[in-house]
Amino acid sequence: MHNIIALNGYANSGKDFLCQKIIEKDPSFNRYALADYLKELMSIILNKPIDEIDKWKNESVENRQRLIDFSEKGVKQVDREFWVKKFYMDFKKQPKNYIITDIRYYDEYHYLIKKFAWGHENTKLKFVYVENQFQDVYTKCGNEIKSKDCSFIYKNYKDDDIKHTQQTDELLNFIYESTSKISSKEQG
């Protein structure tokens, strides 16, 4: 049984931070960001190193917007599920535990449910909403999925390692408990 944790939250809410914490506790998980392939394509189109494109998301609102526009006004005009389909193809090639760090839209959310819900593909899927307690106003954009759509809410308290450790443990226990319930049902 494989586990997929789909992280959701506004820009700079701490999704990558949480991913890192989970992997530190359980190295069987692998980070997967839908935006990595977007950055790779932008790197090719603009003939710029991928490291330079990767810095865009934190450099300025304008550069972040360029990435969003390429995705929304370019690729997603052809196929709204393009990025999440890329993940699914990669998963089919290499099934393992993944943490997807950037599920933000309902089309991506529903596609994952359609492919992985109820143990399809021998996989357990959980959506986790990452809520930053110190969120900047300008970063609260581009996020359709709300906390009510997720099965676990992770509150990101800035610089509080004890709370991060406790919540990460709670999240992993939640994942493992639901996985073991499915495994015991399959055996029984």
mmCIF file of C-alpha atoms in Angstrom:
data_model
loop_
_atom_site.group_PDB
_atom_site.id
_atom_site.type_symbol
_atom_site.label_atom_id
_atom_site.label_comp_id
_atom_site.label_asym_id
_atom_site.label_seq_id
_atom_site.Cartn_x
_atom_site.Cartn_y
_atom_site.Cartn_z
ATOM 1 C CA MET A 1 0.000 0.000 0.000
ATOM 2 C CA HIS A 2 1.330 3.402 -1.020
ATOM 3 C CA ASN A 3 0.471 6.721 0.596
ATOM 4 C CA ILE A 4 -0.056 10.012 -1.184
ATOM 5 C CA ILE A 5 -0.265 13.159 0.904
ATOM 6 C CA ALA A 6 -1.576 16.070 -1.150
ATOM 7 C CA LEU A 7 -0.662 19.382 0.489
ATOM 8 C CA ASN A 8 -2.808 22.405 -0.068
ATOM 9 C CA GLY A 9 -2.548 25.979 1.138
ATOM 10 C CA TYR A 10 -1.786 29.511 0.069
ATOM 11 C CA ALA A 11 1.625 30.548 -1.268
ATOM 12 C CA ASN A 12 4.239 30.637 1.493
ATOM 13 C CA SER A 13 1.993 28.802 3.966
ATOM 14 C CA GLY A 14 4.707 26.217 4.692
ATOM 15 C CA LYS A 15 3.834 23.319 2.381
ATOM 16 C CA ASP A 16 7.474 22.618 1.452
ATOM 17 C CA PHE A 17 8.466 23.012 5.096
ATOM 18 C CA LEU A 18 5.883 20.410 6.138
ATOM 19 C CA CYS A 19 7.021 18.105 3.341
ATOM 20 C CA GLN A 20 10.587 18.339 4.623
ATOM 21 C CA LYS A 21 9.433 17.569 8.197
ATOM 22 C CA ILE A 22 7.482 14.501 7.052
ATOM 23 C CA ILE A 23 10.426 13.171 5.045
ATOM 24 C CA GLU A 24 12.734 13.682 8.038
ATOM 25 C CA LYS A 25 10.381 11.494 10.109
ATOM 26 C CA ASP A 26 9.620 8.980 7.356
ATOM 27 C CA PRO A 27 12.168 8.838 4.499
ATOM 28 C CA SER A 28 9.902 6.482 2.530
ATOM 29 C CA PHE A 29 8.054 9.610 1.325
ATOM 30 C CA ASN A 30 9.200 11.453 -1.801
ATOM 31 C CA ARG A 31 8.590 15.121 -2.567
ATOM 32 C CA TYR A 32 6.671 15.872 -5.753
ATOM 33 C CA ALA A 33 5.748 19.374 -6.858
ATOM 34 C CA LEU A 34 3.508 19.899 -9.860
ATOM 35 C CA ALA A 35 5.270 23.240 -10.367
ATOM 36 C CA ASP A 36 8.681 21.569 -10.875
ATOM 37 C CA TYR A 37 7.695 20.473 -14.372
ATOM 38 C CA LEU A 38 6.276 23.966 -15.030
ATOM 39 C CA LYS A 39 9.660 25.468 -14.082
ATOM 40 C CA GLU A 40 11.441 22.947 -16.283
ATOM 41 C CA LEU A 41 9.304 23.969 -19.281
ATOM 42 C CA MET A 42 9.848 27.688 -18.555
ATOM 43 C CA SER A 43 13.578 27.055 -18.359
ATOM 44 C CA ILE A 44 13.545 25.531 -21.847
ATOM 45 C CA ILE A 45 11.274 28.191 -23.365
ATOM 46 C CA LEU A 46 13.214 31.148 -21.897
ATOM 47 C CA ASN A 47 16.629 29.479 -22.253
ATOM 48 C CA LYS A 48 17.420 30.178 -18.590
ATOM 49 C CA PRO A 49 18.848 27.821 -15.982
ATOM 50 C CA ILE A 50 16.181 26.078 -13.937
ATOM 51 C CA ASP A 51 17.788 27.416 -10.723
ATOM 52 C CA GLU A 52 17.043 30.949 -11.920
ATOM 53 C CA ILE A 53 13.414 30.081 -12.689
ATOM 54 C CA ASP A 54 13.087 28.360 -9.301
ATOM 55 C CA LYS A 55 14.058 31.591 -7.520
ATOM 56 C CA TRP A 56 11.231 33.475 -9.231
ATOM 57 C CA LYS A 57 8.539 32.370 -6.812
ATOM 58 C CA ASN A 58 10.244 34.209 -3.939
ATOM 59 C CA GLU A 59 11.866 37.114 -5.809
ATOM 60 C CA SER A 60 8.817 39.157 -6.701
ATOM 61 C CA VAL A 61 5.088 39.062 -7.196
ATOM 62 C CA GLU A 62 5.622 39.791 -10.918
ATOM 63 C CA ASN A 63 7.903 36.793 -11.466
ATOM 64 C CA ARG A 64 5.591 34.500 -9.523
ATOM 65 C CA GLN A 65 2.746 35.802 -11.685
ATOM 66 C CA ARG A 66 4.688 34.910 -14.871
ATOM 67 C CA LEU A 67 4.759 31.272 -13.758
ATOM 68 C CA ILE A 68 1.061 31.335 -12.859
ATOM 69 C CA ASP A 69 0.154 32.969 -16.187
ATOM 70 C CA PHE A 70 2.129 30.391 -18.179
ATOM 71 C CA SER A 71 0.272 27.627 -16.377
ATOM 72 C CA GLU A 72 -3.203 29.199 -16.326
ATOM 73 C CA LYS A 73 -3.287 31.034 -19.656
ATOM 74 C CA GLY A 74 -1.124 28.564 -21.529
ATOM 75 C CA VAL A 75 -1.058 24.937 -20.493
ATOM 76 C CA LYS A 76 -4.337 24.792 -18.545
ATOM 77 C CA GLN A 77 -6.229 26.320 -21.481
ATOM 78 C CA VAL A 78 -5.439 23.107 -23.339
ATOM 79 C CA ASP A 79 -5.967 20.716 -20.391
ATOM 80 C CA ARG A 80 -7.005 21.840 -16.895
ATOM 81 C CA GLU A 81 -5.658 18.577 -15.438
ATOM 82 C CA PHE A 82 -2.315 18.625 -17.264
ATOM 83 C CA TRP A 83 -0.030 18.982 -14.214
ATOM 84 C CA VAL A 84 -1.794 16.388 -12.086
ATOM 85 C CA LYS A 85 -1.934 13.973 -15.037
ATOM 86 C CA LYS A 86 1.856 14.319 -15.249
ATOM 87 C CA PHE A 87 2.044 13.257 -11.601
ATOM 88 C CA TYR A 88 -0.223 10.278 -12.277
ATOM 89 C CA MET A 89 1.959 9.151 -15.208
ATOM 90 C CA ASP A 90 5.055 9.441 -13.004
ATOM 91 C CA PHE A 91 3.318 7.512 -10.213
ATOM 92 C CA LYS A 92 2.359 4.712 -12.623
ATOM 93 C CA LYS A 93 6.025 4.438 -13.681
ATOM 94 C CA GLN A 94 7.286 4.479 -10.076
ATOM 95 C CA PRO A 95 4.612 3.745 -7.476
ATOM 96 C CA LYS A 96 5.830 4.836 -4.046
ATOM 97 C CA ASN A 97 4.908 7.156 -1.179
ATOM 98 C CA TYR A 98 4.588 10.751 -2.361
ATOM 99 C CA ILE A 99 3.936 14.149 -0.886
ATOM 100 C CA ILE A 100 2.529 16.476 -3.532
ATOM 101 C CA THR A 101 3.383 19.952 -2.310
ATOM 102 C CA ASP A 102 1.097 22.076 -4.458
ATOM 103 C CA ILE A 103 -2.472 20.904 -5.048
ATOM 104 C CA ARG A 104 -4.427 24.153 -5.300
ATOM 105 C CA TYR A 105 -7.292 23.697 -7.756
ATOM 106 C CA TYR A 106 -10.474 21.650 -7.680
ATOM 107 C CA ASP A 107 -9.727 20.013 -11.034
ATOM 108 C CA GLU A 108 -6.478 18.623 -9.549
ATOM 109 C CA TYR A 109 -8.272 17.655 -6.335
ATOM 110 C CA HIS A 110 -11.036 15.774 -8.172
ATOM 111 C CA TYR A 111 -8.601 14.076 -10.549
ATOM 112 C CA LEU A 112 -6.642 12.655 -7.609
ATOM 113 C CA ILE A 113 -9.847 11.481 -5.941
ATOM 114 C CA LYS A 114 -10.951 9.826 -9.180
ATOM 115 C CA LYS A 115 -7.617 7.997 -9.536
ATOM 116 C CA PHE A 116 -6.744 7.151 -5.925
ATOM 117 C CA ALA A 117 -9.811 7.279 -3.676
ATOM 118 C CA TRP A 118 -10.864 4.169 -1.804
ATOM 119 C CA GLY A 119 -7.529 2.450 -2.251
ATOM 120 C CA HIS A 120 -7.462 2.410 -6.061
ATOM 121 C CA GLU A 121 -3.969 1.790 -7.398
ATOM 122 C CA ASN A 122 -3.267 0.181 -4.001
ATOM 123 C CA THR A 123 -2.857 3.716 -2.639
ATOM 124 C CA LYS A 124 -4.199 5.767 0.257
ATOM 125 C CA LEU A 125 -4.770 9.448 -0.553
ATOM 126 C CA LYS A 126 -5.038 12.185 2.088
ATOM 127 C CA PHE A 127 -5.465 15.914 1.564
ATOM 128 C CA VAL A 128 -3.766 18.165 4.099
ATOM 129 C CA TYR A 129 -4.473 21.875 4.378
ATOM 130 C CA VAL A 130 -1.468 23.923 5.543
ATOM 131 C CA GLU A 131 -2.517 27.063 7.333
ATOM 132 C CA ASN A 132 0.100 29.695 8.108
ATOM 133 C CA GLN A 133 -0.751 31.577 11.279
ATOM 134 C CA PHE A 134 1.290 34.564 10.036
ATOM 135 C CA GLN A 135 0.126 34.674 6.397
ATOM 136 C CA ASP A 136 0.918 37.737 4.297
ATOM 137 C CA VAL A 137 -2.154 39.237 2.660
ATOM 138 C CA TYR A 138 -0.677 39.256 -0.874
ATOM 139 C CA THR A 139 0.006 35.513 -0.805
ATOM 140 C CA LYS A 140 -3.652 34.636 -0.157
ATOM 141 C CA CYS A 141 -4.448 34.089 -3.819
ATOM 142 C CA GLY A 142 -4.634 31.271 -6.340
ATOM 143 C CA ASN A 143 -6.055 28.675 -3.990
ATOM 144 C CA GLU A 144 -9.484 27.180 -4.692
ATOM 145 C CA ILE A 145 -9.378 24.315 -2.197
ATOM 146 C CA LYS A 146 -10.368 25.216 1.340
ATOM 147 C CA SER A 147 -9.621 23.582 4.668
ATOM 148 C CA LYS A 148 -13.096 21.980 4.719
ATOM 149 C CA ASP A 149 -12.087 19.927 1.647
ATOM 150 C CA CYS A 150 -9.116 18.384 3.444
ATOM 151 C CA SER A 151 -8.934 15.547 5.945
ATOM 152 C CA PHE A 152 -6.235 17.139 8.124
ATOM 153 C CA ILE A 153 -5.329 20.758 8.944
ATOM 154 C CA TYR A 154 -1.702 21.532 9.756
ATOM 155 C CA LYS A 155 -1.239 24.906 11.459
ATOM 156 C CA ASN A 156 2.153 26.373 10.664
ATOM 157 C CA TYR A 157 3.310 28.321 13.727
ATOM 158 C CA LYS A 158 6.406 30.275 12.794
ATOM 159 C CA ASP A 159 9.573 29.091 14.578
ATOM 160 C CA ASP A 160 7.821 26.710 16.986
ATOM 161 C CA ASP A 161 9.638 23.388 16.580
ATOM 162 C CA ILE A 162 7.666 21.675 19.342
ATOM 163 C CA LYS A 163 4.309 22.372 17.667
ATOM 164 C CA HIS A 164 5.734 21.358 14.264
ATOM 165 C CA THR A 165 6.983 18.056 15.675
ATOM 166 C CA GLN A 166 3.691 17.333 17.458
ATOM 167 C CA GLN A 167 1.574 18.110 14.413
ATOM 168 C CA THR A 168 3.834 16.145 12.055
ATOM 169 C CA ASP A 169 3.563 13.137 14.392
ATOM 170 C CA GLU A 170 -0.239 13.548 14.510
ATOM 171 C CA LEU A 171 -0.404 13.732 10.715
ATOM 172 C CA LEU A 172 1.727 10.614 10.218
ATOM 173 C CA ASN A 173 -0.323 8.723 12.836
ATOM 174 C CA PHE A 174 -3.466 9.776 10.965
ATOM 175 C CA ILE A 175 -1.993 8.506 7.666
ATOM 176 C CA TYR A 176 -0.763 5.222 9.141
ATOM 177 C CA GLU A 177 -4.007 4.540 11.048
ATOM 178 C CA SER A 178 -6.147 4.936 7.948
ATOM 179 C CA THR A 179 -3.689 2.830 5.928
ATOM 180 C CA SER A 180 -3.712 0.009 8.470
ATOM 181 C CA LYS A 181 -7.548 0.044 8.522
ATOM 182 C CA ILE A 182 -7.600 -0.433 4.750
ATOM 183 C CA SER A 183 -4.948 -3.166 4.886
ATOM 184 C CA SER A 184 -6.856 -5.089 7.579
ATOM 185 C CA LYS A 185 -10.099 -4.788 5.575
ATOM 186 C CA GLU A 186 -8.329 -6.139 2.472
ATOM 187 C CA GLN A 187 -6.971 -9.091 4.482
ATOM 188 C CA GLY A 188 -10.301 -9.845 6.228
#
